[in-house]
PDB file of C-alpha atoms in Angstrom:
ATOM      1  CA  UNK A  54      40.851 -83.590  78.424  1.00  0.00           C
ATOM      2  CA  UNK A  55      39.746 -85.621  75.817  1.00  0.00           C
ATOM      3  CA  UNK A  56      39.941 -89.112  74.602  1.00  0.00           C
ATOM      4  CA  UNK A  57      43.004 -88.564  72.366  1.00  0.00           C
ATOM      5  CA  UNK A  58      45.191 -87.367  74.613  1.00  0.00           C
ATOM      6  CA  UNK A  59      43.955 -90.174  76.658  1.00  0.00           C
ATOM      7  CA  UNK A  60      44.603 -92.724  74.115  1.00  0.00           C
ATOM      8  CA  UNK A  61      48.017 -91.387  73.087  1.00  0.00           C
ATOM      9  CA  UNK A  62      49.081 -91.410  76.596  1.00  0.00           C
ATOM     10  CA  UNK A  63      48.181 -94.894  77.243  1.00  0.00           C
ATOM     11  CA  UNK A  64      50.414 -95.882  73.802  1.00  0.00           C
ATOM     12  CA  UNK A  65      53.085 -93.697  75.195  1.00  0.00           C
ATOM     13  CA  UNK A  66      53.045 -95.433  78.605  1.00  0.00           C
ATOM     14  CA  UNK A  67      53.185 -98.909  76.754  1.00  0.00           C
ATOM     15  CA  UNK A  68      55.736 -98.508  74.966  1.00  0.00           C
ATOM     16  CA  UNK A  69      57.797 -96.056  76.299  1.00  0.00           C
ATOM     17  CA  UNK A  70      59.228 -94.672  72.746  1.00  0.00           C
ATOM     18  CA  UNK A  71      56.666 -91.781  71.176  1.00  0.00           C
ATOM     19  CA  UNK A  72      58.384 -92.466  67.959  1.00  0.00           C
ATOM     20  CA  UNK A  73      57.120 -96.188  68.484  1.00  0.00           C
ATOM     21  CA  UNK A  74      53.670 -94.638  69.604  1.00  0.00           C
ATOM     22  CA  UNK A  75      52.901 -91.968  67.414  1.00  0.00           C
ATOM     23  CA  UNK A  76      53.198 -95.412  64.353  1.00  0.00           C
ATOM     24  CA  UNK A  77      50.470 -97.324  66.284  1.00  0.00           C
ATOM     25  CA  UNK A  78      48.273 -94.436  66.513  1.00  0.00           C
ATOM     26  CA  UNK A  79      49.367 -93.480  62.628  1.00  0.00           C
ATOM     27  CA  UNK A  80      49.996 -89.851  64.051  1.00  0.00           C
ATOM     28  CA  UNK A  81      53.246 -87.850  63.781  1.00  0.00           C
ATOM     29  CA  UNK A  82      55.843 -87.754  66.787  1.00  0.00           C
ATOM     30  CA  UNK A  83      55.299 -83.898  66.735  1.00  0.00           C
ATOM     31  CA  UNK A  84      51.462 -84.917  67.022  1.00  0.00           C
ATOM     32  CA  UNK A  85      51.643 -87.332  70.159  1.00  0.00           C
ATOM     33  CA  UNK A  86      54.004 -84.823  71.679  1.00  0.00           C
ATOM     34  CA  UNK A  87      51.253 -82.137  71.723  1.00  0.00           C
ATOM     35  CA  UNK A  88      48.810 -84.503  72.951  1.00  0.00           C
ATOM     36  CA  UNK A  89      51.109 -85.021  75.918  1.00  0.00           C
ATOM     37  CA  UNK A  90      51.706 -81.601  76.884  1.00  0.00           C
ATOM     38  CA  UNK A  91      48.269 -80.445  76.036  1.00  0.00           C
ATOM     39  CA  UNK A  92      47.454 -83.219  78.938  1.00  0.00           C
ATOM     40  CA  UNK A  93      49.988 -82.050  81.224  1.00  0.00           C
ATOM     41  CA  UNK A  94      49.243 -79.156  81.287  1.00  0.00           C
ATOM     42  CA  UNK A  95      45.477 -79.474  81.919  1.00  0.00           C
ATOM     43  CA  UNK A  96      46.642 -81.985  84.946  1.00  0.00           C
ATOM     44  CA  UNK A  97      48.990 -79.959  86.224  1.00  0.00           C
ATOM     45  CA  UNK A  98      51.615 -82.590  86.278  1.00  0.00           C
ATOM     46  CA  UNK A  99      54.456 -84.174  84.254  1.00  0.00           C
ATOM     47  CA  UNK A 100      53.766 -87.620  83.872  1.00  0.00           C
ATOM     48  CA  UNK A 101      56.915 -88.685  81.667  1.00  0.00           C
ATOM     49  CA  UNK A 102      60.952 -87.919  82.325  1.00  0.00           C
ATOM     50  CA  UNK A 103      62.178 -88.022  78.953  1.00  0.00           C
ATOM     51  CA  UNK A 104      65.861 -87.529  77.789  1.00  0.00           C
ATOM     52  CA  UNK A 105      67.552 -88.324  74.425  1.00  0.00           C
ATOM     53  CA  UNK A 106      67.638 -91.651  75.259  1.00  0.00           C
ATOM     54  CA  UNK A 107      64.877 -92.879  77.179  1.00  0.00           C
ATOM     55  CA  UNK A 108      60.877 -92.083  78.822  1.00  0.00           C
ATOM     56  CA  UNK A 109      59.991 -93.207  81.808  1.00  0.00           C
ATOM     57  CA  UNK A 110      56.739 -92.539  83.853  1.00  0.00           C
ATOM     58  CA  UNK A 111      57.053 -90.348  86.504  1.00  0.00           C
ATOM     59  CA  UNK A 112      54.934 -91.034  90.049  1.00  0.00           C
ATOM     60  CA  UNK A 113      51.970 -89.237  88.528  1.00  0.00           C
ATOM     61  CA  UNK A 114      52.460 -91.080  85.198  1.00  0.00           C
ATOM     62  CA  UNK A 115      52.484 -94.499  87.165  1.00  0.00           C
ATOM     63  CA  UNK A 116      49.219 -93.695  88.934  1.00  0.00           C
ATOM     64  CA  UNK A 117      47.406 -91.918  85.778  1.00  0.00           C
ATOM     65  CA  UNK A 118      47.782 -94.886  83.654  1.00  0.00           C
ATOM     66  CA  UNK A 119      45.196 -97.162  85.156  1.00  0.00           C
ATOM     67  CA  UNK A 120      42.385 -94.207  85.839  1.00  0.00           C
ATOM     68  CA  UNK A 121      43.060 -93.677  82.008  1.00  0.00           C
ATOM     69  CA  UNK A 122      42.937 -97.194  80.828  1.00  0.00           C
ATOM     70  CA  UNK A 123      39.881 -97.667  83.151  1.00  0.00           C
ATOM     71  CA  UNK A 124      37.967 -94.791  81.362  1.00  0.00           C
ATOM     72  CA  UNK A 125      39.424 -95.348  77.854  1.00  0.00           C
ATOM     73  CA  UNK A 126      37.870 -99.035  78.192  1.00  0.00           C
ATOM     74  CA  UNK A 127      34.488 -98.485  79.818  1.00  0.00           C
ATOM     75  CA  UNK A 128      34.034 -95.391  76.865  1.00  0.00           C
ATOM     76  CA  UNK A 129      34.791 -98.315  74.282  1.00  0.00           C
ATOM     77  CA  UNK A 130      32.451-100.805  75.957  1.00  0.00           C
ATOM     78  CA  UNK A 131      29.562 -98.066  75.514  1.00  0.00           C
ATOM     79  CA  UNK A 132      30.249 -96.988  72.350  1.00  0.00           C
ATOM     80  CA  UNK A 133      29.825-100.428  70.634  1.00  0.00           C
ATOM     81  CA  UNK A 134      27.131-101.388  72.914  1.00  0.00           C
ATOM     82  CA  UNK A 135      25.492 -98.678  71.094  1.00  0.00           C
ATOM     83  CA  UNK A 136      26.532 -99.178  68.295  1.00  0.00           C
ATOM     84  CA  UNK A 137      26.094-103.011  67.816  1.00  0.00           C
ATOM     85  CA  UNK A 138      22.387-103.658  70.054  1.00  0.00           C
ATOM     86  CA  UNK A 139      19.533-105.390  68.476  1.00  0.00           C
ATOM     87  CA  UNK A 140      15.990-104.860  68.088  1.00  0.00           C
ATOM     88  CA  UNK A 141      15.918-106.923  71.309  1.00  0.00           C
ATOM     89  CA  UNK A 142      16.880-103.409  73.807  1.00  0.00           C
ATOM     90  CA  UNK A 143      20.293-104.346  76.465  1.00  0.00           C
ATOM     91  CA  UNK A 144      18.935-103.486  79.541  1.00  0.00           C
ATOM     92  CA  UNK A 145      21.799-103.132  81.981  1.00  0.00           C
ATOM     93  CA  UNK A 146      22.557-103.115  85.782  1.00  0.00           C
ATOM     94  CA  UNK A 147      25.868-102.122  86.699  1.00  0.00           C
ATOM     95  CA  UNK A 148      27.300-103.689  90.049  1.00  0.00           C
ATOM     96  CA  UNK A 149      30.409-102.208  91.935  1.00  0.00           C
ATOM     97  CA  UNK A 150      32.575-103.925  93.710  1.00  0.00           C
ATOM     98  CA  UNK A 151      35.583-103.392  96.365  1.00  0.00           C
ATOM     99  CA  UNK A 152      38.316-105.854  95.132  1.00  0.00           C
ATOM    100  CA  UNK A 153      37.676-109.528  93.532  1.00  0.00           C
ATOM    101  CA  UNK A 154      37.004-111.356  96.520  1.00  0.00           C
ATOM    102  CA  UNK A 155      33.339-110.120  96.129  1.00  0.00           C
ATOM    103  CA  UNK A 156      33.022-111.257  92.808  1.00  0.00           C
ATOM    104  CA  UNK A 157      32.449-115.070  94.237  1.00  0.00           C
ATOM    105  CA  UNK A 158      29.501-113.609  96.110  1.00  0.00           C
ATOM    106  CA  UNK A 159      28.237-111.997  92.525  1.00  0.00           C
ATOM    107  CA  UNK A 160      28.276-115.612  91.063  1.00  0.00           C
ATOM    108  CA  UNK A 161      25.687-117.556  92.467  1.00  0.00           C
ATOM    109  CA  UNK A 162      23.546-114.670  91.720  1.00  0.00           C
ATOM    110  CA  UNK A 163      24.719-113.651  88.343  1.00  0.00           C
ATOM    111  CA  UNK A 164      23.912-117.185  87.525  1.00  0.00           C
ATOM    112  CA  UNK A 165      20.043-117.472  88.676  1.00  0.00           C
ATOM    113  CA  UNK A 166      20.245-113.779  86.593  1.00  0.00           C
ATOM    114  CA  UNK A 167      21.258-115.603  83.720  1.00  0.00           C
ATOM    115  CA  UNK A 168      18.496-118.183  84.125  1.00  0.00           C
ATOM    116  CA  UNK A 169      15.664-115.879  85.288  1.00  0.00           C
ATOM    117  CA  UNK A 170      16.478-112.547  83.612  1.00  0.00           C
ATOM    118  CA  UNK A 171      18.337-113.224  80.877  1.00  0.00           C
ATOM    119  CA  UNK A 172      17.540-109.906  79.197  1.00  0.00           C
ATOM    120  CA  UNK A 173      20.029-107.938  82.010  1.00  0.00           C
ATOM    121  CA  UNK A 174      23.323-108.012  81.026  1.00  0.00           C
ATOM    122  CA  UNK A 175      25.672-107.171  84.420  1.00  0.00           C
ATOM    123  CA  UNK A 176      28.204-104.491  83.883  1.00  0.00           C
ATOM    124  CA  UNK A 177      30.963-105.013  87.220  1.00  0.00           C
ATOM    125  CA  UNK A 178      33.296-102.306  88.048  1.00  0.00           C
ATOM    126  CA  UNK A 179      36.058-103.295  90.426  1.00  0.00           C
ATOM    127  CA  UNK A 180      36.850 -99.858  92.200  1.00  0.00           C
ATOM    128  CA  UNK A 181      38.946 -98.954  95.461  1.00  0.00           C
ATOM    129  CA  UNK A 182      37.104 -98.689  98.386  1.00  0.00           C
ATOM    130  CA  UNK A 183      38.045 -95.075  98.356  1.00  0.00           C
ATOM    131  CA  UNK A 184      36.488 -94.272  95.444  1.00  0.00           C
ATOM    132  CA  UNK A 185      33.629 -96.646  95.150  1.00  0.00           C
ATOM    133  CA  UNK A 186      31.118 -95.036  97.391  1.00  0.00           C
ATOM    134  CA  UNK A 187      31.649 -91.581  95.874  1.00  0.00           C
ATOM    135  CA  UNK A 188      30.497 -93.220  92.362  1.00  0.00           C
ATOM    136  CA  UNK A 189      27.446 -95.128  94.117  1.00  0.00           C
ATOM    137  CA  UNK A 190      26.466 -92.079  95.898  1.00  0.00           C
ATOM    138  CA  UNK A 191      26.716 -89.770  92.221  1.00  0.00           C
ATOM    139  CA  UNK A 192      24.223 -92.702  90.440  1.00  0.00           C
ATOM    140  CA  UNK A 193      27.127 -94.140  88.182  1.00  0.00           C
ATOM    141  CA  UNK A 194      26.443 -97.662  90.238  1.00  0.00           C
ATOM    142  CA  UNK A 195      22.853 -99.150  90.550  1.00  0.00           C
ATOM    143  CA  UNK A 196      24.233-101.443  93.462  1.00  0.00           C
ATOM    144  CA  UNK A 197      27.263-101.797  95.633  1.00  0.00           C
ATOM    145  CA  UNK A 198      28.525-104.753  96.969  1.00  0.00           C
ATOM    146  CA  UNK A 199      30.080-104.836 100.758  1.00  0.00           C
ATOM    147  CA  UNK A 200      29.987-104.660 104.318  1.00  0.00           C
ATOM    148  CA  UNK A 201      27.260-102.537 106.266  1.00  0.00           C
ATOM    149  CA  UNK A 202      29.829-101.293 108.882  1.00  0.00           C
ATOM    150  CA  UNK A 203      32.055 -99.817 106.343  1.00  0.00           C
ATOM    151  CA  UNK A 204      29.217 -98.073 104.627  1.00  0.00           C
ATOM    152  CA  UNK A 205      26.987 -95.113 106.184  1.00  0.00           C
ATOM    153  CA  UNK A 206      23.237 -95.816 105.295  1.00  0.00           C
ATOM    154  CA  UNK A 207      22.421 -91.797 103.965  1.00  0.00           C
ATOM    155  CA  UNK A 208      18.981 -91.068 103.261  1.00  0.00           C
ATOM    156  CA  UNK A 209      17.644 -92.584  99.893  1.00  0.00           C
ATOM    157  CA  UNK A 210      19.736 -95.420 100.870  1.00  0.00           C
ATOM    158  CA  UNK A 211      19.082 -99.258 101.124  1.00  0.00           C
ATOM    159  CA  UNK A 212      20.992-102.328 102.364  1.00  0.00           C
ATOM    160  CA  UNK A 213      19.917-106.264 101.780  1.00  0.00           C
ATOM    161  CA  UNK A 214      22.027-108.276 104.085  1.00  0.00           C
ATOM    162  CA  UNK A 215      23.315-111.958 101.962  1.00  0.00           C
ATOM    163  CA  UNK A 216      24.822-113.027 104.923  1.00  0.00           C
ATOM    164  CA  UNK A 217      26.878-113.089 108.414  1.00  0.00           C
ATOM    165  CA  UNK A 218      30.095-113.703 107.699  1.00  0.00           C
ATOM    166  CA  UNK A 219      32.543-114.579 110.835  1.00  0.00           C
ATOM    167  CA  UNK A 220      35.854-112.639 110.828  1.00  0.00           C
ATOM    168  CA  UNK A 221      38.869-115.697 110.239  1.00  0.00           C
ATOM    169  CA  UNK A 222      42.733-116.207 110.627  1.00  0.00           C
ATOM    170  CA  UNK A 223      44.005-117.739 107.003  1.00  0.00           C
ATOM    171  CA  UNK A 224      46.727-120.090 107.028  1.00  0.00           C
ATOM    172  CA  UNK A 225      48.528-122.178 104.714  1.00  0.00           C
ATOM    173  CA  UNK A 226      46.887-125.239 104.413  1.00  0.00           C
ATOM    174  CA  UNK A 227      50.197-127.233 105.385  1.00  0.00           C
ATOM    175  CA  UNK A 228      50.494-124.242 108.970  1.00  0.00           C
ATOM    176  CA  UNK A 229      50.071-126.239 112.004  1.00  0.00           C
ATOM    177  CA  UNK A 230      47.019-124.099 113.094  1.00  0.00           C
ATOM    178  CA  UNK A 231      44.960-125.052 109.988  1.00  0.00           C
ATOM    179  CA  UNK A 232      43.507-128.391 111.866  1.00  0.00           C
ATOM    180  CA  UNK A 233      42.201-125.849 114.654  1.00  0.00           C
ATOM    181  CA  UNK A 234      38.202-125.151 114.759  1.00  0.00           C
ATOM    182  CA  UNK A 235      39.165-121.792 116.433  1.00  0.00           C
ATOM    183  CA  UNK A 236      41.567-119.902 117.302  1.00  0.00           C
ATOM    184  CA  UNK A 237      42.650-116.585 119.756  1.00  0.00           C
ATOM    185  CA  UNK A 238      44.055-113.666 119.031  1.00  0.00           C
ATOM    186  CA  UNK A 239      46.854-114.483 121.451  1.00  0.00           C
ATOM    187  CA  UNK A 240      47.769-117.484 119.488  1.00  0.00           C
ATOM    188  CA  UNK A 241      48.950-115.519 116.522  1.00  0.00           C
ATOM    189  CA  UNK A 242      51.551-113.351 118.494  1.00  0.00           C
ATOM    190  CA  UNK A 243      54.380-115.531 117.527  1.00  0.00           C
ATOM    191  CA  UNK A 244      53.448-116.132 113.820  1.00  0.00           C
ATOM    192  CA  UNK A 245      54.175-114.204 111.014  1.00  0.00           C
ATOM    193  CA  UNK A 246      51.711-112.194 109.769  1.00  0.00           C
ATOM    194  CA  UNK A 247      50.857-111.073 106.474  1.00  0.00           C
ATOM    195  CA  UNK A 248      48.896-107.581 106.761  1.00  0.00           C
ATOM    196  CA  UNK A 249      46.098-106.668 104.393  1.00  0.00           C
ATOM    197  CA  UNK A 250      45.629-102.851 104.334  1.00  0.00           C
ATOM    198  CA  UNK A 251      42.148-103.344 102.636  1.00  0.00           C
ATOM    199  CA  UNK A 252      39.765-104.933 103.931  1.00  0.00           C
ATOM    200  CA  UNK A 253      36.411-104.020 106.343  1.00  0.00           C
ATOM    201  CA  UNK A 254      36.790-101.582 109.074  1.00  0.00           C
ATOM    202  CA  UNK A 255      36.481-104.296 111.711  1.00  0.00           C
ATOM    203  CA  UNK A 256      39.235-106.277 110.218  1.00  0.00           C
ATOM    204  CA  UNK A 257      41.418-103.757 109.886  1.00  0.00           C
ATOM    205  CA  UNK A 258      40.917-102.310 113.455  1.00  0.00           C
ATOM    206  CA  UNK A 259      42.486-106.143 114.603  1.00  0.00           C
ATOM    207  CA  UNK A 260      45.188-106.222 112.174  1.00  0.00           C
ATOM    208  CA  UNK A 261      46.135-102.599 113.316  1.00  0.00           C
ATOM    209  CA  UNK A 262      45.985-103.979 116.783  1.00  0.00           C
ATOM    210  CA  UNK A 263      48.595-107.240 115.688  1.00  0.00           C
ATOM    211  CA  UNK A 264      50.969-105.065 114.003  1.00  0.00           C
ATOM    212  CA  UNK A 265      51.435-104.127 117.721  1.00  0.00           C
ATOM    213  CA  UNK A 266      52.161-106.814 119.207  1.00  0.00           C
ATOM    214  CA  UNK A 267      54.153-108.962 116.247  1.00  0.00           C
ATOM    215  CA  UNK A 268      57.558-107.665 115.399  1.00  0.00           C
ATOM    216  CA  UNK A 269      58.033-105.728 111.931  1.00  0.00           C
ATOM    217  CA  UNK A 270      60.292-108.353 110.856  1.00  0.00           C
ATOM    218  CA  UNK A 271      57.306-111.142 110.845  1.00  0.00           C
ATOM    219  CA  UNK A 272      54.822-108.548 109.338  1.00  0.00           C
ATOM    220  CA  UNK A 273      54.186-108.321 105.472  1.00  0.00           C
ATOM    221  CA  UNK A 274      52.581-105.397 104.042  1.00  0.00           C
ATOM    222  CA  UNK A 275      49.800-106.002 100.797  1.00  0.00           C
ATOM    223  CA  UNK A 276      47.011-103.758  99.397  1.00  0.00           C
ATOM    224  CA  UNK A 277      44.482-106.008  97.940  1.00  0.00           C
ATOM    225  CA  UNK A 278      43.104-109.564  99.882  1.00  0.00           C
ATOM    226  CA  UNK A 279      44.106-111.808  96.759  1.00  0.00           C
ATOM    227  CA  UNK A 280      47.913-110.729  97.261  1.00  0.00           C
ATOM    228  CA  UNK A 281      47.370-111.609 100.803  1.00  0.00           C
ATOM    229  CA  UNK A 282      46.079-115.377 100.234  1.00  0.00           C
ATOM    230  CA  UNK A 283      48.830-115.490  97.649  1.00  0.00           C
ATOM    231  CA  UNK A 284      51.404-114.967 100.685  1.00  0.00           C
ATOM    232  CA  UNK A 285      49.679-116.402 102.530  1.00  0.00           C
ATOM    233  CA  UNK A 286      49.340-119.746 100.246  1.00  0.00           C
ATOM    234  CA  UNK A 287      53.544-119.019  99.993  1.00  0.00           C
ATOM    235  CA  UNK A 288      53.704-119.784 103.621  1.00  0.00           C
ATOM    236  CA  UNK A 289      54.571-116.226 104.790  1.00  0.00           C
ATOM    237  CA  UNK A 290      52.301-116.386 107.383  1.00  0.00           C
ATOM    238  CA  UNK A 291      48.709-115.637 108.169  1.00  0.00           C
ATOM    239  CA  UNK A 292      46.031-112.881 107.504  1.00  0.00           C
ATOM    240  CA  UNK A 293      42.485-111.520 108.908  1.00  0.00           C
ATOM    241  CA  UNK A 294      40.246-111.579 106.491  1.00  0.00           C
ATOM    242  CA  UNK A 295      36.211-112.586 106.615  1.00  0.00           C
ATOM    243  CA  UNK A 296      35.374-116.346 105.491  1.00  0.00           C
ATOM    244  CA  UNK A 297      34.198-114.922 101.536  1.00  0.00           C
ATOM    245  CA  UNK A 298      35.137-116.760  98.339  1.00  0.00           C
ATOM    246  CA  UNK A 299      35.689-120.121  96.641  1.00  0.00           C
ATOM    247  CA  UNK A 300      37.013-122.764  98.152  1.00  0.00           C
ATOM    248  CA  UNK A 301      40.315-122.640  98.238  1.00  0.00           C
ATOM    249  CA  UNK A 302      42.388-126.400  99.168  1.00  0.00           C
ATOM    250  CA  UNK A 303      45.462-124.342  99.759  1.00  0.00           C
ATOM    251  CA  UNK A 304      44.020-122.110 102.653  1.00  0.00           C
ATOM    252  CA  UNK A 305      42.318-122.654 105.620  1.00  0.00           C
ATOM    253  CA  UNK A 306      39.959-119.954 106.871  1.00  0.00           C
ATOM    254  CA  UNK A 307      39.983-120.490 111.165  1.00  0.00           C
ATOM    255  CA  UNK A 308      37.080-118.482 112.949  1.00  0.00           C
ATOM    256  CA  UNK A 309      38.471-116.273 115.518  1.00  0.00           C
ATOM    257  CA  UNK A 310      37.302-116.050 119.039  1.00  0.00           C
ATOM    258  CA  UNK A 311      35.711-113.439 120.678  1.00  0.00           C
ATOM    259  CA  UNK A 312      34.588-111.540 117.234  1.00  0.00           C
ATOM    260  CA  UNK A 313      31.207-110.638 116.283  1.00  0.00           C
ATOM    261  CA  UNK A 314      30.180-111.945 112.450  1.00  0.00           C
ATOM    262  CA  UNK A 315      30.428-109.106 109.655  1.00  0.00           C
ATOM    263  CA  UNK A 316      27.142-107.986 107.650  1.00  0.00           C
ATOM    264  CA  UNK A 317      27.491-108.480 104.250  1.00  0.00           C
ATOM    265  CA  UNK A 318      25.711-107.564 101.178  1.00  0.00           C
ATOM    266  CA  UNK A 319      23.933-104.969  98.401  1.00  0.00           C
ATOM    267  CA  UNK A 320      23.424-101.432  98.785  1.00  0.00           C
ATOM    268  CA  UNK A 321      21.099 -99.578  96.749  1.00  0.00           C
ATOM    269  CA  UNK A 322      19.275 -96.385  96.315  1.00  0.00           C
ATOM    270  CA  UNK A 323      15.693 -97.140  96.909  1.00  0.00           C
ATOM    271  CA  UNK A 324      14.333 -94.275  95.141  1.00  0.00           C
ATOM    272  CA  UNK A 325      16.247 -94.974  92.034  1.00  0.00           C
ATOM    273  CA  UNK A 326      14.888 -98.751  91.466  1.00  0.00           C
ATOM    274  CA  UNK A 327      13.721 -99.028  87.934  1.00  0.00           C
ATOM    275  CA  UNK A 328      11.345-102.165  87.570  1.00  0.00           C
ATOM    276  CA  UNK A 329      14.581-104.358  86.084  1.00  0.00           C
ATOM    277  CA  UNK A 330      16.463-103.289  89.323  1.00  0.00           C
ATOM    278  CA  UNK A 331      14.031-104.225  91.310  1.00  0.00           C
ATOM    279  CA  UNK A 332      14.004-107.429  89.082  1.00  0.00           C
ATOM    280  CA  UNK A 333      17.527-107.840  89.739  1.00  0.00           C
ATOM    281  CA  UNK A 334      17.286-107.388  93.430  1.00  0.00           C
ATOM    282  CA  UNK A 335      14.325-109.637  93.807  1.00  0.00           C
ATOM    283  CA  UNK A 336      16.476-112.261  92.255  1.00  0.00           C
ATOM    284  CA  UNK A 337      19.323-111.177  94.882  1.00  0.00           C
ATOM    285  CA  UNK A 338      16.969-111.920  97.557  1.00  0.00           C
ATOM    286  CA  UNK A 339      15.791-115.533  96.639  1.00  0.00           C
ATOM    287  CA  UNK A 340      19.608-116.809  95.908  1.00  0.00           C
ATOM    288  CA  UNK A 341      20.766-115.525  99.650  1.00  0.00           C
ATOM    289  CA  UNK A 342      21.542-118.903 101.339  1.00  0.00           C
ATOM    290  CA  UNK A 343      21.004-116.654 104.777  1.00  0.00           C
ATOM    291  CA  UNK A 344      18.205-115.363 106.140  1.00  0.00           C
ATOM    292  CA  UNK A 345      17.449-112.155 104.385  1.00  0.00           C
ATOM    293  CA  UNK A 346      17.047-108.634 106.538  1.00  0.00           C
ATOM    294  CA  UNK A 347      16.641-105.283 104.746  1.00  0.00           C
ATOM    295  CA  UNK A 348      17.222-102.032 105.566  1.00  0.00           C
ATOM    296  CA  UNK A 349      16.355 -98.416 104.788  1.00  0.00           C
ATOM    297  CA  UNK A 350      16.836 -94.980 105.499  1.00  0.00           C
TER     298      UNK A 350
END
């Protein structure tokens, strides 16, 4: 696999027409047609239906495209950082995270970076909890952003806690719960509920638990916490998610009774820290708001 067949895949997928991709790539048809199959076959997969008429992605296809476009872009970031540094050497730490939500805990820090260190430039991946943690464990990520139950501290491993944050229902800010200061989990049997499939371990044990006890009919299915505050901000009903993020005027975030506060923060490999990591994380320490804790294996 290489990044031709990578490239003329991704123009393929776009467009849908190889006569219309093989011009943008100023290759023949015949060309971006061997590219294809050449990929196909290494993949073991077809990833268009084509006819006479018409291509189409097939299921593969669908869930190539954004691994491809994902490794097509980070390959172009690196080449012209290369290409285009200074005398003045980039020096950068590169940050994964599980969805967006975390990014609003990356900015109070990225901006005392900014200040302090200004010579670090942050590279962020956003990366499925799935594969995350198989990236961070293989050195492609100097620090990992999330929650220390969903994580297993291996050896070589180290975890900063930013802060407790306390497990919440989300409502609409217009639901009649949202002037509550706390709320059961036997009060949310009769609502609708909007059901986030990713989220931390703890969440998602009580969500599991409420899609038990509220009919399928009042339950809404999303991958990804901003598509849940989305319905939820659309009045579908209300999810389980931890109190992390902006503000948000349309939402109210309700602590829930009876739940223990999730640990949240950076994990890193202590016996990787190169003095600007340990820069960086010295920087992530004096912008926590909590009290700090740290722990190693």
């Amino acid at each position: 696999m290489n990044i031709q067949q990578l490239e003329t895949f991704i123009q393929v997928a776009d467009n849908l027409n190889f006569a219309r991709a093989a011009e943008v790539l100023n290759m023949t048809q015949s060309a971006v047609s061997r590219q294809i199959h050449a990929l196909e076959d290494e993949l073991g997969a077809k990833l268009f239906l084509r006819t006479t008429r018409t291509v189409t992605l097939t299921p593969a296809g669908i869930s190539f495209l954004e691994d491809a476009k994902k490794v097509v872009n980070t390959l172009r970031v690196s080449s012209a950082r290369i290409q285009h540094r200074t005398e003045t050497e980039i020096q950068v730490v590169s940050i994964g995270c599980g969805n967006e939500v975390d990014l609003s805990f990356l900015c109070n820090i990225l901006k005392q970076c900014k200040l302090q260190a200004p010579e670090i430039h942050p590279f962020i991946k956003i990366i499925p909890h799935r594969s995350i943690l198989s990236l961070f464990s293989q050195g492609d990520l100097d620090f990992l952003v999330g929650f220390r139950e969903d994580i297993a501290l291996r050896n070589g491993f180290s975890y900063v806690e930013f802060a407790q944050i306390p497990l919440c229902c989300v409502v609409s800010e217009s639901h009649p719960y949202a002037l509550r200061n706390t709320i059961s989990e036997a009060d949310l049997y009769s609502e609708h509920f909007v059901h986030c499939v990713a989220g931390p371990s703890h969440a998602s044990e009580l969500q599991n638990h409420l899609t038990e006890q509220i009919p399928p009919q009042n339950t809404y299915l999303c991958e990804n916490p901003q598509v849940a505050l989305t319905l939820v901000r659309a009045g579908y009903g209300f999810t389980i998610l931890p109190r992390i993020g902006f503000t948000d005027s349309e939402v109210t975030y309700i602590p829930l009774q009876n739940t223990t506060p999730l640990s949240y923060g950076v994990f890193y490999k202590q016996n990787s820290l190169t003095p600007l990591m340990k820069e960086f994380l010295s920087i992530i320490k004096m912008t926590a708001d909590f009290s700090v804790s740290e722990e190693e294996t």
